[in-house]
Tab-separated table of C-alpha atoms in Angstrom:
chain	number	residue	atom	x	y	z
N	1371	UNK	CA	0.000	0.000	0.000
N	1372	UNK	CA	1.437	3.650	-0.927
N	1373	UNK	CA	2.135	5.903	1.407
N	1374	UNK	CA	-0.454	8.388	-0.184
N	1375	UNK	CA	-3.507	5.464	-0.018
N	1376	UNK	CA	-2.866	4.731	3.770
N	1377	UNK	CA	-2.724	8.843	4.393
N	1378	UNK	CA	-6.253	9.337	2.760
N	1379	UNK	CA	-7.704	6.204	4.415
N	1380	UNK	CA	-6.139	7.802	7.729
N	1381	UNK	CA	-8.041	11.636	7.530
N	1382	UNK	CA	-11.002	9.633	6.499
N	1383	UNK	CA	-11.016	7.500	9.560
N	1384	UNK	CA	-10.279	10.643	11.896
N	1385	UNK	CA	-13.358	12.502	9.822
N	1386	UNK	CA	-15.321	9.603	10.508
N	1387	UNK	CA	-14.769	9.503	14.125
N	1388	UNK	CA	-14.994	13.266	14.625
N	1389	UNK	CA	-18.987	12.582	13.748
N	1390	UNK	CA	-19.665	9.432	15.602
N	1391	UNK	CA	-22.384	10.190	18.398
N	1392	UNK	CA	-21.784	8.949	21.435
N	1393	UNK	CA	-24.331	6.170	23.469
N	1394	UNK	CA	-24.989	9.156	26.391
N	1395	UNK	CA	-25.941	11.383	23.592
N	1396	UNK	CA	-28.546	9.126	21.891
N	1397	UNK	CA	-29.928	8.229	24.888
N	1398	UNK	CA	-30.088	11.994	25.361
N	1399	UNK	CA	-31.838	13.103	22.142
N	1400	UNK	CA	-34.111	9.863	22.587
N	1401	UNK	CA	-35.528	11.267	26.032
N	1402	UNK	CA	-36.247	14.385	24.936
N	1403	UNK	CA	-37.999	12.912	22.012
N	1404	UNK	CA	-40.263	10.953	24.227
N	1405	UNK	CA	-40.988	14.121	26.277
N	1406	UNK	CA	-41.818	16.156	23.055
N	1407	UNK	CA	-44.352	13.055	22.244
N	1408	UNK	CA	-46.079	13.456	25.953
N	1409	UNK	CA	-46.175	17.042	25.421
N	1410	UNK	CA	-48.433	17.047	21.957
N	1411	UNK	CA	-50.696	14.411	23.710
N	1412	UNK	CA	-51.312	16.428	26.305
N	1413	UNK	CA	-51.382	20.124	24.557
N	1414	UNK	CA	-53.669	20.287	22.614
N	1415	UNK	CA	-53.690	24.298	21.299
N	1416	UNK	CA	-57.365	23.597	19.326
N	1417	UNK	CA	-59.029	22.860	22.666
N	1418	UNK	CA	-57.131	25.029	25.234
N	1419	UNK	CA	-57.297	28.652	25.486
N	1420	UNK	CA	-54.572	29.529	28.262
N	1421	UNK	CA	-55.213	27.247	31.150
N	1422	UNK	CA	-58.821	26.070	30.710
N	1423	UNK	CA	-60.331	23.946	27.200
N	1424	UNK	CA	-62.782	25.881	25.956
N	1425	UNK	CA	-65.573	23.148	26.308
N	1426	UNK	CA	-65.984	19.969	28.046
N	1427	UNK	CA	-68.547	17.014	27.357
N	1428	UNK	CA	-69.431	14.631	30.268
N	1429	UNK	CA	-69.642	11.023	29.763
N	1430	UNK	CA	-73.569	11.687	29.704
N	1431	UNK	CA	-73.409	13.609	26.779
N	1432	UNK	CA	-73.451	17.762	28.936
N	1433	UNK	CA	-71.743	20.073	27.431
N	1434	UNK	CA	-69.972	22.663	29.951
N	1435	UNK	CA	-68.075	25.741	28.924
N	1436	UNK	CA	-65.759	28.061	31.357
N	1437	UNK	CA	-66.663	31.169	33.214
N	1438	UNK	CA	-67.662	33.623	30.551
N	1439	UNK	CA	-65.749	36.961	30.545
N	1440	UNK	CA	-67.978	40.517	31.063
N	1441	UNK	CA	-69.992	41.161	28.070
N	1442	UNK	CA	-68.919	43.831	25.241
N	1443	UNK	CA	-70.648	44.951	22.822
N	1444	UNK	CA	-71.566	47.922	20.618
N	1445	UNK	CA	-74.159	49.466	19.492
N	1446	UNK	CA	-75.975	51.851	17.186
N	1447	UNK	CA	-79.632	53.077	16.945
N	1448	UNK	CA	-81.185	52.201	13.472
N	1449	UNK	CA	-84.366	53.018	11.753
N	1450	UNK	CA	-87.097	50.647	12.395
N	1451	UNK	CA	-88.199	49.814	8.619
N	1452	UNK	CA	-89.672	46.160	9.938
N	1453	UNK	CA	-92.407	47.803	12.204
N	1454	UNK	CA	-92.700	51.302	11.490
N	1455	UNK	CA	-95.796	51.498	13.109
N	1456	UNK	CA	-94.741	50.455	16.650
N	1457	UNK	CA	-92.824	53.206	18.377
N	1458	UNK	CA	-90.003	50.658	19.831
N	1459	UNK	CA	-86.351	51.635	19.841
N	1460	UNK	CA	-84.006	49.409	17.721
N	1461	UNK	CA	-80.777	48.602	18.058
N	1462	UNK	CA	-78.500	47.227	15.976
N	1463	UNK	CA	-75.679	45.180	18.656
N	1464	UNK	CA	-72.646	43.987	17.687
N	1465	UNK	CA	-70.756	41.375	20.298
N	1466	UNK	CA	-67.907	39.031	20.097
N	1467	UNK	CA	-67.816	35.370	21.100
N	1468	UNK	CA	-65.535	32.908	20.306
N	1469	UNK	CA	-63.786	34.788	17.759
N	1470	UNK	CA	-66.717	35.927	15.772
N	1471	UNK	CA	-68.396	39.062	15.379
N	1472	UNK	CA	-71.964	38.255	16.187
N	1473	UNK	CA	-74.760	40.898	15.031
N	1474	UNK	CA	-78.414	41.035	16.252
N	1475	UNK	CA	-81.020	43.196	16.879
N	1476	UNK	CA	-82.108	45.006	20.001
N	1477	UNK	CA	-86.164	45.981	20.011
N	1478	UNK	CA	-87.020	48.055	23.118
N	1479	UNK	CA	-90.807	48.889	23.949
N	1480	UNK	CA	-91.801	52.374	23.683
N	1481	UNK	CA	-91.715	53.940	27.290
N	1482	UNK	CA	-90.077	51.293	28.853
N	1483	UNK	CA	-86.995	51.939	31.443
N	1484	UNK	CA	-86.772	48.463	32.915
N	1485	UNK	CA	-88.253	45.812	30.274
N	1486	UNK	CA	-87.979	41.716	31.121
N	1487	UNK	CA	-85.962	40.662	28.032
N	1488	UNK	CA	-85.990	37.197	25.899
N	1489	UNK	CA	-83.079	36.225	23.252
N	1490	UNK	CA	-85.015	35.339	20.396
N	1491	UNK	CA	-82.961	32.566	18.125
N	1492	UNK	CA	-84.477	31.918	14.639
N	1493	UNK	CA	-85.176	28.767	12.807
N	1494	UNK	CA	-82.359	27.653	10.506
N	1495	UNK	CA	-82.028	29.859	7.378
N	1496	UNK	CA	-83.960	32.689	8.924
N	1497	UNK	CA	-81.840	36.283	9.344
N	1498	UNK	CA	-82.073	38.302	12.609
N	1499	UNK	CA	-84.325	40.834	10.219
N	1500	UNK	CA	-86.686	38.239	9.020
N	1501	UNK	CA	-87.482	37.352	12.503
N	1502	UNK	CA	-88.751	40.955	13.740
N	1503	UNK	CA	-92.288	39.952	12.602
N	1504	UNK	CA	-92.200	37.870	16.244
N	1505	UNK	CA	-90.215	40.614	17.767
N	1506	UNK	CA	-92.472	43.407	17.372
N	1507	UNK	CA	-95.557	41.316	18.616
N	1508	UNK	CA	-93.492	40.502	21.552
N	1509	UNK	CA	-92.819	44.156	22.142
N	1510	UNK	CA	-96.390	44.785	22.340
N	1511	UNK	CA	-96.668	42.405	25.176
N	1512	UNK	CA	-94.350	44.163	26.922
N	1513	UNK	CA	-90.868	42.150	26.321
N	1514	UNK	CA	-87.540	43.417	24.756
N	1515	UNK	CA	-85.919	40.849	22.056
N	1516	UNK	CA	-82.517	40.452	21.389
N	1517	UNK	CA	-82.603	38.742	17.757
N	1518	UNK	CA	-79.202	36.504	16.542
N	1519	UNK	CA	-77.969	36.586	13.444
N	1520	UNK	CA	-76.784	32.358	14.180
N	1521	UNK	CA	-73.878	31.035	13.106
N	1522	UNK	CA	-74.575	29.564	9.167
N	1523	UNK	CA	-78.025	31.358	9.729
N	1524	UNK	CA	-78.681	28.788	11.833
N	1525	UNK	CA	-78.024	25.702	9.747
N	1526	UNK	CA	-75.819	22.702	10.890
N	1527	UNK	CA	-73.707	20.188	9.299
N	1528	UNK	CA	-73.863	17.172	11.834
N	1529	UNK	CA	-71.139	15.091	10.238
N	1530	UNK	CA	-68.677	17.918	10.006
N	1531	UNK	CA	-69.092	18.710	13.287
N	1532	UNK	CA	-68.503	14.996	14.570
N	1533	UNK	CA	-64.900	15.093	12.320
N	1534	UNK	CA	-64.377	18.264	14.603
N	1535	UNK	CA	-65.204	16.595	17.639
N	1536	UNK	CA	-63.315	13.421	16.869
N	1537	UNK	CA	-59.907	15.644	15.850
N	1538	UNK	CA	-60.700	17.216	19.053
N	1539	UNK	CA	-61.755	20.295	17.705
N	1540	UNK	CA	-64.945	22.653	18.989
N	1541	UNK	CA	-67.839	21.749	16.394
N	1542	UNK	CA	-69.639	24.573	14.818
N	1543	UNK	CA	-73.270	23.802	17.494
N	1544	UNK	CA	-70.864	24.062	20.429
N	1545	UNK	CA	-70.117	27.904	18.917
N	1546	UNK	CA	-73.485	28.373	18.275
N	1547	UNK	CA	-74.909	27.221	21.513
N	1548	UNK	CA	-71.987	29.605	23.300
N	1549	UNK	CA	-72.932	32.623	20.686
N	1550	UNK	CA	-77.029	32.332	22.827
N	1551	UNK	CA	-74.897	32.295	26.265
N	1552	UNK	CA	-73.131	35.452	25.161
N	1553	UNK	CA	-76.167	36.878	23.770
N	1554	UNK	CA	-77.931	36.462	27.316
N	1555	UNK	CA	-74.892	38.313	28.782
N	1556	UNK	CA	-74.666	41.052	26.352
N	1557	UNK	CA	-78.958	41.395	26.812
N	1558	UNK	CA	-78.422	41.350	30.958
N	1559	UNK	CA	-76.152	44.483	30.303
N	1560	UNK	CA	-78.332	46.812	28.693
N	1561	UNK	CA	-79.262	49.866	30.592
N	1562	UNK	CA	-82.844	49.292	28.982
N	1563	UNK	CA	-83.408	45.822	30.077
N	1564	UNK	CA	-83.974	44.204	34.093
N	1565	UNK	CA	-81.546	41.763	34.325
N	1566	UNK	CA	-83.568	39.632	36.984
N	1567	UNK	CA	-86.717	39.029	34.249
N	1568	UNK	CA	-84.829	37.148	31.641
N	1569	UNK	CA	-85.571	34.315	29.403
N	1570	UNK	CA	-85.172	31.974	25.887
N	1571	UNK	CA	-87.319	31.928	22.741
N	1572	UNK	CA	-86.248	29.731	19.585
N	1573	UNK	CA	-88.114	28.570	16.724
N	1574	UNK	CA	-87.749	25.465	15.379
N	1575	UNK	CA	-83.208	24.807	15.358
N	1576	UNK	CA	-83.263	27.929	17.457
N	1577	UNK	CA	-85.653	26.071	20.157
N	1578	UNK	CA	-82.887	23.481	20.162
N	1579	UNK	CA	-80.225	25.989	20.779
N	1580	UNK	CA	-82.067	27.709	23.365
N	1581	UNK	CA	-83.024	24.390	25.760
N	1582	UNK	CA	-79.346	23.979	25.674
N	1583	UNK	CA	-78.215	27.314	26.156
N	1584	UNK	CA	-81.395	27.926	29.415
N	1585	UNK	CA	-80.042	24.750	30.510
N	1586	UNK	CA	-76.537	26.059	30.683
N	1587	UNK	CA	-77.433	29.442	32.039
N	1588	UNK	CA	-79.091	29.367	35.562
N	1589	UNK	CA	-79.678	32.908	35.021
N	1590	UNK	CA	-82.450	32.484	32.572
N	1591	UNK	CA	-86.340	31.665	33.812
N	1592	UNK	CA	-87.212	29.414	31.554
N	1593	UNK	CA	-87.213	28.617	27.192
N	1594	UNK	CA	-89.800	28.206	25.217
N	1595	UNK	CA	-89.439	26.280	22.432
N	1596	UNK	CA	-91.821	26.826	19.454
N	1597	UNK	CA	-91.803	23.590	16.375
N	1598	UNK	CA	-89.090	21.827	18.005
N	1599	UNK	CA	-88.050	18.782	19.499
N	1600	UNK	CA	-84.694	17.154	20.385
N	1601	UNK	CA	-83.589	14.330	18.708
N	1602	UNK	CA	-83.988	10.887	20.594
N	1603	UNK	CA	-80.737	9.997	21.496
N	1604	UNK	CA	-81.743	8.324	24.315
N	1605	UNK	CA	-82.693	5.561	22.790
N	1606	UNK	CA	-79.826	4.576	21.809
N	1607	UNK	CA	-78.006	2.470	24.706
N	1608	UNK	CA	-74.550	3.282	25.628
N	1609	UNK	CA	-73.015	0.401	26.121
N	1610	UNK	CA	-73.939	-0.890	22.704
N	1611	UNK	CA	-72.885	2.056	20.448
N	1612	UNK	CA	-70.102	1.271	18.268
N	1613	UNK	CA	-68.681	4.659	18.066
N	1614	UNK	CA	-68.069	5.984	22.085
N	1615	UNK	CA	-67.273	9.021	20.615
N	1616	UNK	CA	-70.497	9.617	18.376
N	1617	UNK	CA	-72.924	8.645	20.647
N	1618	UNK	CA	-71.056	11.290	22.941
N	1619	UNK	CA	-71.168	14.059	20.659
N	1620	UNK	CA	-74.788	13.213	19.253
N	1621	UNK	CA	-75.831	13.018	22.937
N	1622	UNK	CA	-74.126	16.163	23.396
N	1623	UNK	CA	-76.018	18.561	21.008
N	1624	UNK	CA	-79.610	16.442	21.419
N	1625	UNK	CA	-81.714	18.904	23.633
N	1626	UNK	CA	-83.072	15.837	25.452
N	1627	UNK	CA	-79.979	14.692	26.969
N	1628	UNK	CA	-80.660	18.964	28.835
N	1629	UNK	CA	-84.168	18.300	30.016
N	1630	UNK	CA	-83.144	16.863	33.154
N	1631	UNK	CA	-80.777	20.029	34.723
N	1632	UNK	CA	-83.131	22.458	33.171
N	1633	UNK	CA	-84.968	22.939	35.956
N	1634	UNK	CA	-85.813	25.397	37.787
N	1635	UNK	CA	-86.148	27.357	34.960
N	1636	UNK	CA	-89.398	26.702	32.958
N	1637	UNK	CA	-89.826	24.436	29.679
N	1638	UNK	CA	-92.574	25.324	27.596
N	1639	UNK	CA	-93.432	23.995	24.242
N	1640	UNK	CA	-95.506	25.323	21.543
N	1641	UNK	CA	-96.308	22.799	18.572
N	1642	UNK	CA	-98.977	21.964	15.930
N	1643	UNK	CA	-100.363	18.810	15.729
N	1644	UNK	CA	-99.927	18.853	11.702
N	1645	UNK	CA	-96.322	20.439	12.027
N	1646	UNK	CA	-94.817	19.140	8.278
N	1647	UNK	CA	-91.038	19.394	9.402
N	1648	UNK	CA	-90.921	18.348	12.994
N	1649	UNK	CA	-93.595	15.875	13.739
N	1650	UNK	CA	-95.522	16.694	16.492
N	1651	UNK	CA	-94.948	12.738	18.008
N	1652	UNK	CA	-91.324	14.086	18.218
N	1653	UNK	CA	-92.291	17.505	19.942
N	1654	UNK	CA	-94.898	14.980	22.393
N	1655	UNK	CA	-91.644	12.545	23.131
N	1656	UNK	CA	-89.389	15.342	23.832
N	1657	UNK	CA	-92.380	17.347	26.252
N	1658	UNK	CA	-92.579	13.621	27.981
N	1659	UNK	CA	-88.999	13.799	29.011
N	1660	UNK	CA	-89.289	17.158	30.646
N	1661	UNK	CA	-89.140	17.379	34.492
N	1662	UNK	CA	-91.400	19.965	36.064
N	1663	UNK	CA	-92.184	22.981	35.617
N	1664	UNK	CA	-92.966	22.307	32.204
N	1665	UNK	CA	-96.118	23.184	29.935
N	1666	UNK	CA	-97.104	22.284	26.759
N	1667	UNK	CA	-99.867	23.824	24.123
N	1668	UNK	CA	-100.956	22.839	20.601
N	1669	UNK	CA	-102.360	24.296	17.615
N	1670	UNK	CA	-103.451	22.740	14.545
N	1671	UNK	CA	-102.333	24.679	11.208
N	1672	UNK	CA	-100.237	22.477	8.710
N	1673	UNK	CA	-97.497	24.900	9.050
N	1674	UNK	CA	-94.051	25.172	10.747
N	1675	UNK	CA	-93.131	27.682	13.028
N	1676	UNK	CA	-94.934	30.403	14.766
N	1677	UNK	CA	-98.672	31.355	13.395
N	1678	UNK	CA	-101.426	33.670	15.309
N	1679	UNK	CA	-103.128	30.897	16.777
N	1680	UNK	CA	-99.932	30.674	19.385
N	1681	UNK	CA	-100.344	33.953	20.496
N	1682	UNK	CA	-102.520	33.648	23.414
N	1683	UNK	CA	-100.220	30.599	25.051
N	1684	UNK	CA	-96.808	32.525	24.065
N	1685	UNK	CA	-98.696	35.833	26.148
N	1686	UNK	CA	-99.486	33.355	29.164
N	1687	UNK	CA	-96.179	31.529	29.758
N	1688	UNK	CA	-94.278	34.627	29.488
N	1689	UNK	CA	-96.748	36.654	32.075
N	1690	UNK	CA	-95.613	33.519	34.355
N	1691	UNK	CA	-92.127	33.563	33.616
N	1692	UNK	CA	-91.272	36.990	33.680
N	1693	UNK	CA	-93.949	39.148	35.373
């Protein structure tokens, strides 16, 4: 062998060695991989904010949500082009929650200083300005509305939200149900409004929102819940579902599985008999579940939502609720 070969296999030996990693610093790098690992198991940034998760869901299917920070909000006197014959004062309100701007409308009865107050949550696909019909006859009785303008207009996407849930993401209804919370805040804090007399109105999705959200909100007398129902979860048994986490989420945004801590605030259900969306056996089921003090009234127009013929039971329940 020359003396050049055996110089060249020499610097590449000495290269080779100055690279090797020793067994302590493997064992080194390996640790700290394992503790990275237990770290993104643990942190998860889509359901934390700071040191609480955003939401929680029980094994039974409750939703819970942290201590809600002081309402803020905006908002700006507009012209009342919906009922221009009623002398209310309307607001238009904008609040955040959860990283949306939310916008709804605040109708005040003329003269009052100290109204009771409902949030008023539309059906799916029905704007915060389409709803105002039911406002202003609720401002004749005497009640100042806070109409949403929900998340998607109101409209869900059930799988979607389960991929959320499953990735451990906050689905879309948790938002929406946490947007009604907010809105009760935001409707306690205005200077127009007595903070003691407050309650939940939704039509049809809306009703579902607003069980859950008077459920979640101790503050709030009672909901009523006009062409809804929840959606029968409880039929399914537990220990036979397939999918542990489906039958927790679908348990989770099924207004039943909220019947049973509702109380003592008020359920009250408004439904036609010949209801062609939400069948009224569904509205009966859901009413059967309720604990006391509940109350339930029908009409009988083949229509959905709310029609004239509800008027007289909508004026009762909320003399009893809020007066």
């Amino acid at each position: 062998m020359s003396r050049q070969n055996s110089g060249k296999k020499e610097r590449k030996r000495k290269a080779s060695s100055g690279t090797r990693i020793s067994k302590p610093t493997i064992f080194l790098l390996g640790f700290l991989l394992i503790l990275v690992g237990i770290f993104g198991v643990l942190y998860n940034p889509s359901n934390s904010t700071g040191a609480a998760a955003p939401w929680k869901v029980s094994e039974a299917g409750i939703l819970s949500f942290p201590d809600r920070e002081e309402p803020v909000s905006t908002a700006q006197e507009i012209e009342d082009v919906y009922a221009p014959e009623n002398s209310d004062t309307l607001k238009l309100l904008s609040f955040e929650s959860k990283g949306e701007k939310i916008q709804a409308l605040l109708r005040i009865p003329a003269n009052s200083s100290s109204s009771p107050g409902l949030v008023l949550l539309p059906g799916a696909g029905v704007s915060k300005e389409a709803e105002q019909g039911l406002a202003a006859e609720l401002s004749k009785m005497g009640y100042a509305t806070l109409t949403l303008d929900q998340r998607n207009l109101g409209s869900i996407n059930v799988d979607k939200d389960l991929e959320l849930f499953k990735a451990g993401l906050e689905p879309v209804e948790y938002d929406m149900v946490y947007d009604a919370l907010k809105a009760s805040d935001v409707l306690a804090a205005q200077p127009e409004i007595n903070p003691k007399k407050l309650a939940i109105l939704g039509e049809s999705n809306g009703g579902r929102f607003a069980i859950l959200a008077c459920a979640l909100n101790p503050s709030l007398k009672g909901v009523i819940g006009i062409s809804t129902a929840g959606y029968g979860t409880e039929k399914i048994d537990s220990s036979l579902a397939s999918d542990s986490e489906a039958y927790q989420f679908y348990r989770s945004i099924d207004p039943d599985t909220y019947l049973s801590i509702l109380p003592p605030a008020k359920f009250v259900l408004i439904h036609s008999s010949n209801d062609p969306v939400i069948s009224h056996d569904l509205a009966l089921r859901t009413y059967s579940l309720a604990k006391e003090p509940k109350a339930m009234y029908n009409v009988t127009e083949a229509t959905h939502g709310y029609t004239a013929s509800m008027h007289p039971y909508l004026e009762k329940e909320l003399s009893l609720l809020l007066n």
